[in-house]
XYZ file of C-alpha atoms in Angstrom:
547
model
C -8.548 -1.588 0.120
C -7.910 -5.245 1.198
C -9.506 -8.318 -0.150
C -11.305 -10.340 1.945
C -14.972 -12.055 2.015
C -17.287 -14.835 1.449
C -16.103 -17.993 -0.094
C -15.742 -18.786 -3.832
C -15.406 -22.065 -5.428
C -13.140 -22.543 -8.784
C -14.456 -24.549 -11.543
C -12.235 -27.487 -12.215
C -9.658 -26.273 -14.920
C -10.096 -22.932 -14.113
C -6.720 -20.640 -14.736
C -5.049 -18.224 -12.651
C -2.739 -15.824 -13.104
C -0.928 -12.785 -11.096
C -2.253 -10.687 -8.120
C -0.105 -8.424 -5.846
C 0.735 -8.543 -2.088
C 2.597 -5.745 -0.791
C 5.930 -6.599 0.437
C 9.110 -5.211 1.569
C 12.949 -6.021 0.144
C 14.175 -9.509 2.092
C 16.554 -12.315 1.828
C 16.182 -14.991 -0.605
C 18.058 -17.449 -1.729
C 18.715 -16.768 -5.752
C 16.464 -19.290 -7.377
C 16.884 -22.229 -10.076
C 15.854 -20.149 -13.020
C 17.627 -17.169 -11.934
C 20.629 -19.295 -12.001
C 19.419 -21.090 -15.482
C 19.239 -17.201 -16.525
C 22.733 -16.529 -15.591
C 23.824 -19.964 -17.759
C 22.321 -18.382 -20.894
C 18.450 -20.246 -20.308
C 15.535 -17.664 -20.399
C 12.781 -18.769 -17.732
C 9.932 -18.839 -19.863
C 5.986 -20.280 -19.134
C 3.434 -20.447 -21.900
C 0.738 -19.994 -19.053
C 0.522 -19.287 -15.455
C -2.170 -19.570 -12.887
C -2.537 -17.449 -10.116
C -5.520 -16.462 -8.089
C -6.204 -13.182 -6.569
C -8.252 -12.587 -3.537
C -10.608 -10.092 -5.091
C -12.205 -8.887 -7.960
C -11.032 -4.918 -8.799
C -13.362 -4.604 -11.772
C -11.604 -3.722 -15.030
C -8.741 -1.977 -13.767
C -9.895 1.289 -13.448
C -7.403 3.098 -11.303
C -10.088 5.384 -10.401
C -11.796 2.447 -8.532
C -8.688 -0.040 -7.312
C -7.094 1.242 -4.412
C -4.426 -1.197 -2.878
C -4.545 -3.366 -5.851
C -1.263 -1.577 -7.459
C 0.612 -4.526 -8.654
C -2.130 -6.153 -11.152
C -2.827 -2.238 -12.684
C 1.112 -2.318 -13.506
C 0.769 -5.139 -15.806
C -0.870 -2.995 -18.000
C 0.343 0.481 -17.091
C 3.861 1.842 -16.268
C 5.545 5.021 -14.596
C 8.255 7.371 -15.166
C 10.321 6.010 -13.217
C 10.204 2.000 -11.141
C 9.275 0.667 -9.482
C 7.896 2.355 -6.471
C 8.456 4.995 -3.928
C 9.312 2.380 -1.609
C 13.070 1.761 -2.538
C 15.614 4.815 -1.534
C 16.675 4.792 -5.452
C 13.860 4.451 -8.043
C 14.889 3.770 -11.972
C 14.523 5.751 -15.069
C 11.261 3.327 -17.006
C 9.426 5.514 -19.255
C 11.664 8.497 -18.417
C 14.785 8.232 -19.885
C 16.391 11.001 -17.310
C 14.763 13.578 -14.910
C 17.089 16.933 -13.983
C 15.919 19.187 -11.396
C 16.509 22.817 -12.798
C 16.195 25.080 -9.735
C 14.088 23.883 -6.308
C 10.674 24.328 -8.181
C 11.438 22.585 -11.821
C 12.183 19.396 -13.549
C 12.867 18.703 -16.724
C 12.122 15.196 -17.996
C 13.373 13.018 -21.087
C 11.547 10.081 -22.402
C 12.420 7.179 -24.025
C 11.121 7.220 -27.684
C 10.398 4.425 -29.627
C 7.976 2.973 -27.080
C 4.134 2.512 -28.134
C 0.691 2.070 -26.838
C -0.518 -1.326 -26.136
C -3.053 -0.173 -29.313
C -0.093 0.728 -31.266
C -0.301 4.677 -30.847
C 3.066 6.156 -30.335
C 3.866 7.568 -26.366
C 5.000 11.019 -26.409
C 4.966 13.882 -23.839
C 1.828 14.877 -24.562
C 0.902 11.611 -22.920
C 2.738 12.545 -19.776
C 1.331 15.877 -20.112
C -2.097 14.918 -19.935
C -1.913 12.628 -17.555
C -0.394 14.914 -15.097
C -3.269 17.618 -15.713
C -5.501 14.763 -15.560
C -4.844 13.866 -12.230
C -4.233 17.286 -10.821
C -7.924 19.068 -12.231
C -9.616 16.076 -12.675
C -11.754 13.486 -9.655
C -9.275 12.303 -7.137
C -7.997 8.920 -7.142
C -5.556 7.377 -5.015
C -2.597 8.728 -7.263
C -3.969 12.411 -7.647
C -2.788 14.306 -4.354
C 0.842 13.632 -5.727
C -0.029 16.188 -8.471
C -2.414 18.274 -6.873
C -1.366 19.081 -3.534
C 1.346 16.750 -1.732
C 3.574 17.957 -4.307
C 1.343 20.587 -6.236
C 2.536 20.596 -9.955
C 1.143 23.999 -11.044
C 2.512 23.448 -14.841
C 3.244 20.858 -17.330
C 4.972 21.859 -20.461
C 5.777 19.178 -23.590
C 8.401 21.209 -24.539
C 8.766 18.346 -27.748
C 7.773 14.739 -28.818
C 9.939 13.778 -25.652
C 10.349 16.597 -23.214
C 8.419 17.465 -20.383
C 9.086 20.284 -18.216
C 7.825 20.409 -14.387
C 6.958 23.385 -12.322
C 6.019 22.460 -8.693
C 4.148 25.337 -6.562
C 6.475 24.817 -3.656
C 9.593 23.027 -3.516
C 9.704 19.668 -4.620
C 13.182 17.936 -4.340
C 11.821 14.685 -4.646
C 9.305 14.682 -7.274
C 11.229 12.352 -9.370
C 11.910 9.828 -6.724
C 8.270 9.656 -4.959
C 5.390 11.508 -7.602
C 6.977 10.070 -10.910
C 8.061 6.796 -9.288
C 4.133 6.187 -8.435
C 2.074 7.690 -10.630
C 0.470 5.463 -13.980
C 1.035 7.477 -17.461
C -2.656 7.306 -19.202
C -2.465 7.416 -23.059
C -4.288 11.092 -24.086
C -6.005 9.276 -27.329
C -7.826 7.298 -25.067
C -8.470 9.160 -21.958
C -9.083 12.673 -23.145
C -12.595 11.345 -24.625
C -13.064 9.981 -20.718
C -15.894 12.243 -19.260
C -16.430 10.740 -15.479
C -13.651 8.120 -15.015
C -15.224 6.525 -12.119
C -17.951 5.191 -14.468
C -15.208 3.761 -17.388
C -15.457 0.515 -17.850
C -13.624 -0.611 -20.898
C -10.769 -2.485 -21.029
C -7.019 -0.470 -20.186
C -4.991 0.365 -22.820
C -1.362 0.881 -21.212
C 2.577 0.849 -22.606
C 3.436 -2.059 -19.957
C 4.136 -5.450 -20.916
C 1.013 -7.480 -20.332
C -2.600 -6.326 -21.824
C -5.810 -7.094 -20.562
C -7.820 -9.199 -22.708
C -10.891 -10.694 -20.868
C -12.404 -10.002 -17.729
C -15.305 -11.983 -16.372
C -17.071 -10.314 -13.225
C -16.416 -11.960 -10.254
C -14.645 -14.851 -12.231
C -11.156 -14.370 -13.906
C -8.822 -11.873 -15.527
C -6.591 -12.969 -18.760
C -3.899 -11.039 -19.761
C -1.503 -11.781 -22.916
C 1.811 -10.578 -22.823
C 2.957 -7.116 -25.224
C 5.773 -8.600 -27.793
C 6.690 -5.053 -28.264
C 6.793 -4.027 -24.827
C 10.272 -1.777 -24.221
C 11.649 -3.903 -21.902
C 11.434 -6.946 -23.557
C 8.751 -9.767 -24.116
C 8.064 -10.958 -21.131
C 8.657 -14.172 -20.052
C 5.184 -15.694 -19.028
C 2.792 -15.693 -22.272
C -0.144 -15.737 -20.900
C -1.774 -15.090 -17.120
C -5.288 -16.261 -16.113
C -6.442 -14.752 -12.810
C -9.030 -16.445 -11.283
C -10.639 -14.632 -8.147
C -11.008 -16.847 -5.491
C -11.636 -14.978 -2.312
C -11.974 -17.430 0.410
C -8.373 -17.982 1.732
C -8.945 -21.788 2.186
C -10.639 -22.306 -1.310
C -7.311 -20.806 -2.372
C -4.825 -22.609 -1.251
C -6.802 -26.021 -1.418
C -6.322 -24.607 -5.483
C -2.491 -24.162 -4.928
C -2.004 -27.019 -2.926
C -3.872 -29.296 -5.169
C -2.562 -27.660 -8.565
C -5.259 -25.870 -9.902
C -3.025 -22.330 -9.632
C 0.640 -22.173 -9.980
C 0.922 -19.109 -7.160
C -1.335 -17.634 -4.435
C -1.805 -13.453 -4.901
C -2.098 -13.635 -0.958
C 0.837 -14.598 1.337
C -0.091 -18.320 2.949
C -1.531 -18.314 6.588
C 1.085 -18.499 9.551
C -1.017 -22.207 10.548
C -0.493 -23.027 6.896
C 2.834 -22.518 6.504
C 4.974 -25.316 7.529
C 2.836 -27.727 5.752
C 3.584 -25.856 2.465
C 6.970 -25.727 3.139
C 6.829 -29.350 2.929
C 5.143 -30.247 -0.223
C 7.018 -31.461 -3.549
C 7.767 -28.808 -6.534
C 6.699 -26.405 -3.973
C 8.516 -23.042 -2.892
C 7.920 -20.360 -0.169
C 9.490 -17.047 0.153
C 9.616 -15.143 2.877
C 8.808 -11.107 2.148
C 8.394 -8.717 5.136
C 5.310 -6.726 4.108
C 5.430 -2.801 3.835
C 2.020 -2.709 5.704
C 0.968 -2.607 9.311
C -2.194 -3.871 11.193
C -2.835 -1.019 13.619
C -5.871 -0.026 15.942
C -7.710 2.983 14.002
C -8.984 6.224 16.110
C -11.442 8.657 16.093
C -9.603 11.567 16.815
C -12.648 14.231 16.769
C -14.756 12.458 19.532
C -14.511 12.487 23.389
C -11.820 11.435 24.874
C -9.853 10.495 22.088
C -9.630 13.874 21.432
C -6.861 14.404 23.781
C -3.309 13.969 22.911
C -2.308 13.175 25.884
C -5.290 9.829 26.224
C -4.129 8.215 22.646
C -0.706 8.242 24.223
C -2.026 6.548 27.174
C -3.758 3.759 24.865
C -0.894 3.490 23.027
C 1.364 2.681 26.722
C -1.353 0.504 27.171
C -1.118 -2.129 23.847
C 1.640 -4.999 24.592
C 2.397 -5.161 20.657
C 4.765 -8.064 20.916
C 1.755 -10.629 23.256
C -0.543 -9.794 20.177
C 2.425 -10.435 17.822
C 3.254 -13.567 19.111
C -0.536 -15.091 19.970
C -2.134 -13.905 16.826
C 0.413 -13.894 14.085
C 2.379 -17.152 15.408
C 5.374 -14.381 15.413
C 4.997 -14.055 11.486
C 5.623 -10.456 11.736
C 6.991 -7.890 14.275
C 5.468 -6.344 17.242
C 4.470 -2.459 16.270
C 7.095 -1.288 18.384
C 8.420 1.671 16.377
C 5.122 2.728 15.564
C 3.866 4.831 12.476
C 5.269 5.128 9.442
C 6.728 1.030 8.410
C 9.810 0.998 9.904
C 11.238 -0.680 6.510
C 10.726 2.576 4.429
C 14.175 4.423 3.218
C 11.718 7.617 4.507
C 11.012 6.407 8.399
C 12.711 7.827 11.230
C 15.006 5.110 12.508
C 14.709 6.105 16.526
C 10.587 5.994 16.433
C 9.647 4.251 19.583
C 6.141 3.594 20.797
C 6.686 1.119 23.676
C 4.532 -0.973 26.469
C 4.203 0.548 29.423
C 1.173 -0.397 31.522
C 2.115 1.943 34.564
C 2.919 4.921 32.981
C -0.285 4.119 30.839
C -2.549 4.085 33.851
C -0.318 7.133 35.786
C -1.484 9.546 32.553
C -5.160 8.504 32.792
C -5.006 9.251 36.357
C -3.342 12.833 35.652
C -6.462 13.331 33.191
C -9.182 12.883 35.710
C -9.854 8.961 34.289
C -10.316 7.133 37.411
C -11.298 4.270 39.371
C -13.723 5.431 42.393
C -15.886 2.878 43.092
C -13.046 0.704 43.012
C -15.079 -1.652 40.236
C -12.291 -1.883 38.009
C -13.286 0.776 35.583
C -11.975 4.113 35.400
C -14.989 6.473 35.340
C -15.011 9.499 32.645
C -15.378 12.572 33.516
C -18.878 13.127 34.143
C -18.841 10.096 36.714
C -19.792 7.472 34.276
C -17.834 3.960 33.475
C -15.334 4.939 30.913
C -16.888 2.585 28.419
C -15.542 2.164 24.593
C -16.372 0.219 21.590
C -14.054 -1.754 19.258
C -15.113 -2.565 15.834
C -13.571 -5.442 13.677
C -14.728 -7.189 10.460
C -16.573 -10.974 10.497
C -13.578 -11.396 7.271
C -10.712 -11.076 9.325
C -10.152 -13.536 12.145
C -6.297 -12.411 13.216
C -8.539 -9.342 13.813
C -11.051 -9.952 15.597
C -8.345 -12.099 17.671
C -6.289 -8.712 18.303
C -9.076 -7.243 19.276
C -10.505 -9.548 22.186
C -6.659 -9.253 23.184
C -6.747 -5.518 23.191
C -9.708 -5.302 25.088
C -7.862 -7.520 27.766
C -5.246 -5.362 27.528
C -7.342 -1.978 28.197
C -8.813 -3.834 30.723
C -5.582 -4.230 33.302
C -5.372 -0.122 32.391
C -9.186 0.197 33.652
C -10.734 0.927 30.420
C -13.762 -0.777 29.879
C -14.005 -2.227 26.011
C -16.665 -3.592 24.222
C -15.608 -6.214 20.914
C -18.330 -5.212 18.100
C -17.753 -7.671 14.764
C -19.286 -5.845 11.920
C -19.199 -6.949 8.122
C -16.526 -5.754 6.025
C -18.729 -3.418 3.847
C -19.739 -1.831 6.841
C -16.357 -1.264 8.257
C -15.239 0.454 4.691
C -17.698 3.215 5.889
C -16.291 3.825 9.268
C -13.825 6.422 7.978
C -16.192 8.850 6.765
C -19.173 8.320 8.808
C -16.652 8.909 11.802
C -18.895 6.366 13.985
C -16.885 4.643 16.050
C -14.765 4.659 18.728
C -11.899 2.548 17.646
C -11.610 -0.077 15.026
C -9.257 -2.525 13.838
C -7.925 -1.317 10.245
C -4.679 -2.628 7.798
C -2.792 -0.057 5.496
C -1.042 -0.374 2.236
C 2.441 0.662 1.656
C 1.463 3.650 -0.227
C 0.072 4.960 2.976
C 2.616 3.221 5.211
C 5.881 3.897 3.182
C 5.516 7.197 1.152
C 6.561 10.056 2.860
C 4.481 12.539 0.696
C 1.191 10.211 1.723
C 2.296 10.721 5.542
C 1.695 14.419 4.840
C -1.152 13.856 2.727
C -2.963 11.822 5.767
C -2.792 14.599 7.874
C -5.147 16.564 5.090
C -7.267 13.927 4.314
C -9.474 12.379 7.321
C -7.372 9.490 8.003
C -4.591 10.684 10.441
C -5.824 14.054 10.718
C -8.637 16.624 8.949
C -7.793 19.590 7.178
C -9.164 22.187 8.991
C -8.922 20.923 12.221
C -6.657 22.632 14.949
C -3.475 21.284 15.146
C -0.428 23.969 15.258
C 2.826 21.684 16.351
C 2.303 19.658 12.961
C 0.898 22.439 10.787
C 3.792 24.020 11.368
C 6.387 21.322 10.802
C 4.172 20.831 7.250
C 5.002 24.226 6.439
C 8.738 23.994 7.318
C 8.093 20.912 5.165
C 7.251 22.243 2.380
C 9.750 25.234 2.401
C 12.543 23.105 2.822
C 14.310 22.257 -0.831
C 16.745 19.836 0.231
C 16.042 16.199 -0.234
C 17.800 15.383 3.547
C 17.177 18.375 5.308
C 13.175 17.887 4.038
C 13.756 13.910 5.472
C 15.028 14.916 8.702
C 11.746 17.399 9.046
C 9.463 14.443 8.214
C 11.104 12.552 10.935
C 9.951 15.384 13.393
C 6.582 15.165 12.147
C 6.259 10.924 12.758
C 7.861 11.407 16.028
C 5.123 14.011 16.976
C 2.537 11.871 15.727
C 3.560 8.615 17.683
C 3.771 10.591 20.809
C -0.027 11.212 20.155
C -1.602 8.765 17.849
C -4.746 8.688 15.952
C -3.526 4.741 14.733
C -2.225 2.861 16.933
C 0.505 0.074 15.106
C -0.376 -3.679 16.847
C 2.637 -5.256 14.105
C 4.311 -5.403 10.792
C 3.150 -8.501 9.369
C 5.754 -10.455 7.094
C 4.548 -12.418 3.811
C 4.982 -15.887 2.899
C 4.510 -16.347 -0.786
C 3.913 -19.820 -1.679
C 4.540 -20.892 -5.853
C 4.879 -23.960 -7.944
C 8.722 -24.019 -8.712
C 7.975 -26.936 -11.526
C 5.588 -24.253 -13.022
C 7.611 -21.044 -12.929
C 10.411 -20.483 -10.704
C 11.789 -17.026 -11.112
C 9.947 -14.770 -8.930
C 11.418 -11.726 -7.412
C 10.783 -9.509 -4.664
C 10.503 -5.986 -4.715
C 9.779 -3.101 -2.306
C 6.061 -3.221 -1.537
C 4.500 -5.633 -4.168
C 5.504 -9.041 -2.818
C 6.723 -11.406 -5.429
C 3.608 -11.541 -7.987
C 4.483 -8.319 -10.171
C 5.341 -7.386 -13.885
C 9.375 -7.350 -12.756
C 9.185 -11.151 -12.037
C 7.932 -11.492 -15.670
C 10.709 -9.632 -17.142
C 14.383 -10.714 -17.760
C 17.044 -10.017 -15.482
C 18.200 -7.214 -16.621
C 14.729 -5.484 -16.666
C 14.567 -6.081 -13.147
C 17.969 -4.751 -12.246
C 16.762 -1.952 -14.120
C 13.816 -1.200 -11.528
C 16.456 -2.134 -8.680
C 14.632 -5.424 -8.036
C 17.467 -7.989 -8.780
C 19.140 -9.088 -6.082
């Protein structure tokens, strides 16, 4: 999901071009070229370089997860240009109508083609739909198949697609079509196992993929026909340069125009400083929170996450770790920044009342040692995992242990490599570890449901009545603010008995070469290094990006 590991060096002359970051809508000051763009000048750059953090393979959106920006080069959506903004556009959809509580009907834009030259139609839309709903799940699929269910998918003509949802879906337009990538059928139908396709993407967005080198670089060329508009960069060259230093010795030293990766807080003034260059300030729609295994002893108890969670002082980690580039996790789960979080969420410090509920469950101190005994008379002993890649980490995590500590629980650090910390999840072997999510699971209110099925906030299956039954009152409920207003009952429930705990809401500090290219954007969730900031202005106020 995130990008971090062992150093790589670039070759001198290597190019760069565009990576995402996710990032949440801020306050920037309207740049030079934005205001060149308002005097009649078009931005324009023959070729940027940007580096990205990791190689994703050949965009495969059954194998990227978190990597949504770069895919949208080449693909686009219904509607833009995310779940993440309270509004979403009209892109490839030209309207959507909701008929009754279980239908939409959809109109397309004509005209627009396939990066191959095919024409898009609804049988496009059509296909990818079933695709995603019958076929192997992918990040995108559970907005088809089960958190909305679409149980049929009718081109009614050339550009008409009709929706039937299983349940009420009031919001299908603004959260399933705003995030889903339309495949073209010519290509995809032939697609046997998509987690083993490796050729090139063919897409309707406005940059193609042309070379991909393993490990190396990506090079895209921009579509001249693309809907929108030609874009305004020709060419991007992505080289993948996951170290953090090696990458912005490469910005600050001019080898790439842009960093895909927002610059370090111990970084930042110095970048500040430096000629031609530019910094903007995004607050990210993700959170760094404390990850736990909700199916093993005690954590199994509501009643001891909520103690754990009295026990974290969010804004001494805030501060220490993250120089205060961020905010303290203070209103907990969901990102407080989403148009779908419940405003009054409150998950706050409390160190007494932390240690008065251990008490009332039997979790204490006898021998006077410090340590809070469990309860079959043992020290109440528990292991944090972190990954060697990520030192604010590992740094949260010797702080949390201090923290338990003054609450009498006893907390080992473990620093694991990142490959084996991908595997925690499903091998459920841990206790706690430290974890980052993505704004699709941090800012989409149908994904918030969807976690609760899945393994990650809660398994299917497993007993838990108070929030199956607000899901089902969910579900039933066909109104866009009376359905909000249930999902607000649901995030309050889970903060009062968390299987993540939220440490903070780190904020983004992009970092570009103004002489280079100087008309980057922010939107919702991607940071500034996205396909709007390539298009004119009027492209992005389109997708509600413009400021």
């Amino acid at each position: 999901m995130f990008d971090r590991t062992s150093k790589r060096m670039i070759a001198a002359g290597l190019v760069a071009a565009t990576m995402l970051a996710a990032g949440c809508g801020t306050k920037t000051d309207e740049s030079s070229a934005a205001q060149d763009s308002a005097r009649g000048k078009v931005p324009h750059a023959a070729e940027l370089k940007i580096a990205v953090p990791s190689d994703v393979g050949p965009l495969n959106l059954y194998l990227n997860s978190g990597n949504e920006s770069m895919l949208e080069l080449v693909y686009d959506k219904l509607f833009s240009p995310s779940p993440f903004v309270k509004e979403p556009q009209p892109w490839l959809a030209e309207s959507a109508k909701q008929v009754d509580e279980v239908t939409w009907l959809v109109k397309l834009r004509t005209g627009i083609q396939w990066q191959d030259g095919q024409p898009f139609t609804a049988e496009d839309v059509k296909f990818t739909f079933e695709y995603y709903r019958d076929g192997p799940s992918n990040r995108y699929t559970h907005h088809v198949s089960e958190v909305p269910r679409v149980e049929t998918i009718v081109a009614e003509d050339a550009s008409t697609v009709r929706f039937t949802c299983a349940y009420a879906c009031p919001t299908l337009a603004s959260i399933t079509m705003a995030d889903l990538p339309i495949l073209p059928k010519h290509v995809w139908e032939k697609v046997e196992n998509p987690r083993k396709y490796t050729e090139l993407p063919i897409g309707t967005g406005p940059y193609k993929l042309v070379e991909y080198k393993n490990d190396q670089y990506y090079r895209f060329e921009a579509n001249p026909d693309y809907f929108q508009g030609k874009p305004l960069v020709d060419s991007l060259v992505m080289p993948v340069i996951k170290d953090p230093t090696a990458m912005f010795n490469a910005l600050r030293s001019g080898e790439v125009d842009v960093a895909g990766k927002g610059v370090p807080p111990e970084l930042l003034e110095s970048f500040q400083k430096l000629p031609n260059m530019k910094v903007i300030n995004t607050t990210d729609l993700s959170l760094v929170e404390l990850r736990i295994n909700y199916e093993k002893e005690p954590f199994n108890e509501p009643e001891f996450r909520q103690a754990l969670s009295y026990a974290v002082d969010r804004q001494a980690i805030t501060n220490t770790v993250i120089l205060g580039q961020g905010r303290p996790g203070l209103q907990g789960y969901p990102h407080p920044d989403s148009p779908w979080t419940n405003p009054n969420l409150s998950t706050p410090f409390d160190l007494e009342k932390a240690k008065a509920v251990f008490d009332k469950l039997g979790y204490k101190d006898t021998n006077g040692d410090g340590v809070r005994e469990n309860k079959s008379g043992q020290p109440l002993e528990l292991n944090l995992k972190s990954s060697a890649t990520e030192p604010t980490w590992i740094r949260s995590a010797e702080l949390l242990k201090e923290q338990f500590a003054k609450a009498g629980i006893k907390v080992n650090v473990e620093v694991l490599d990142s490959a084996t910390i991908s595997t925690l999840l499903q091998s459920r072997k841990f206790d706690m570890y430290m974890n980052s999510i993505v704004p699709h699971g941090v800012a989409d209110p149908d994904q918030f449901i969807m976690s609760h099925r899945s393994g990650y906030l809660w398994s299917k299956g497993l007993a838990y009545p108070e929030m199956d039954a607000l899901t089902q009152k969910w579900m039933n409920e066909a109104n866009v603010e009376k359905r909000k207003q249930v999902s607000f009952e649901m995030q309050a429930l889970f903060n009062r008995q968390p299987t993540s705990i939220v440490l903070y809401y780190p904020k983004e500090n992009y970092a570009f070469r103004a002489d280079k290219y100087d008309n980057w954007v922010e939107s919702p969730g991607y940071g500034i290094v996205h396909k709007y900031s390539l298009l004119s202005a009027e492209a992005r106020k389109a997708a509600t990006v413009a400021k």
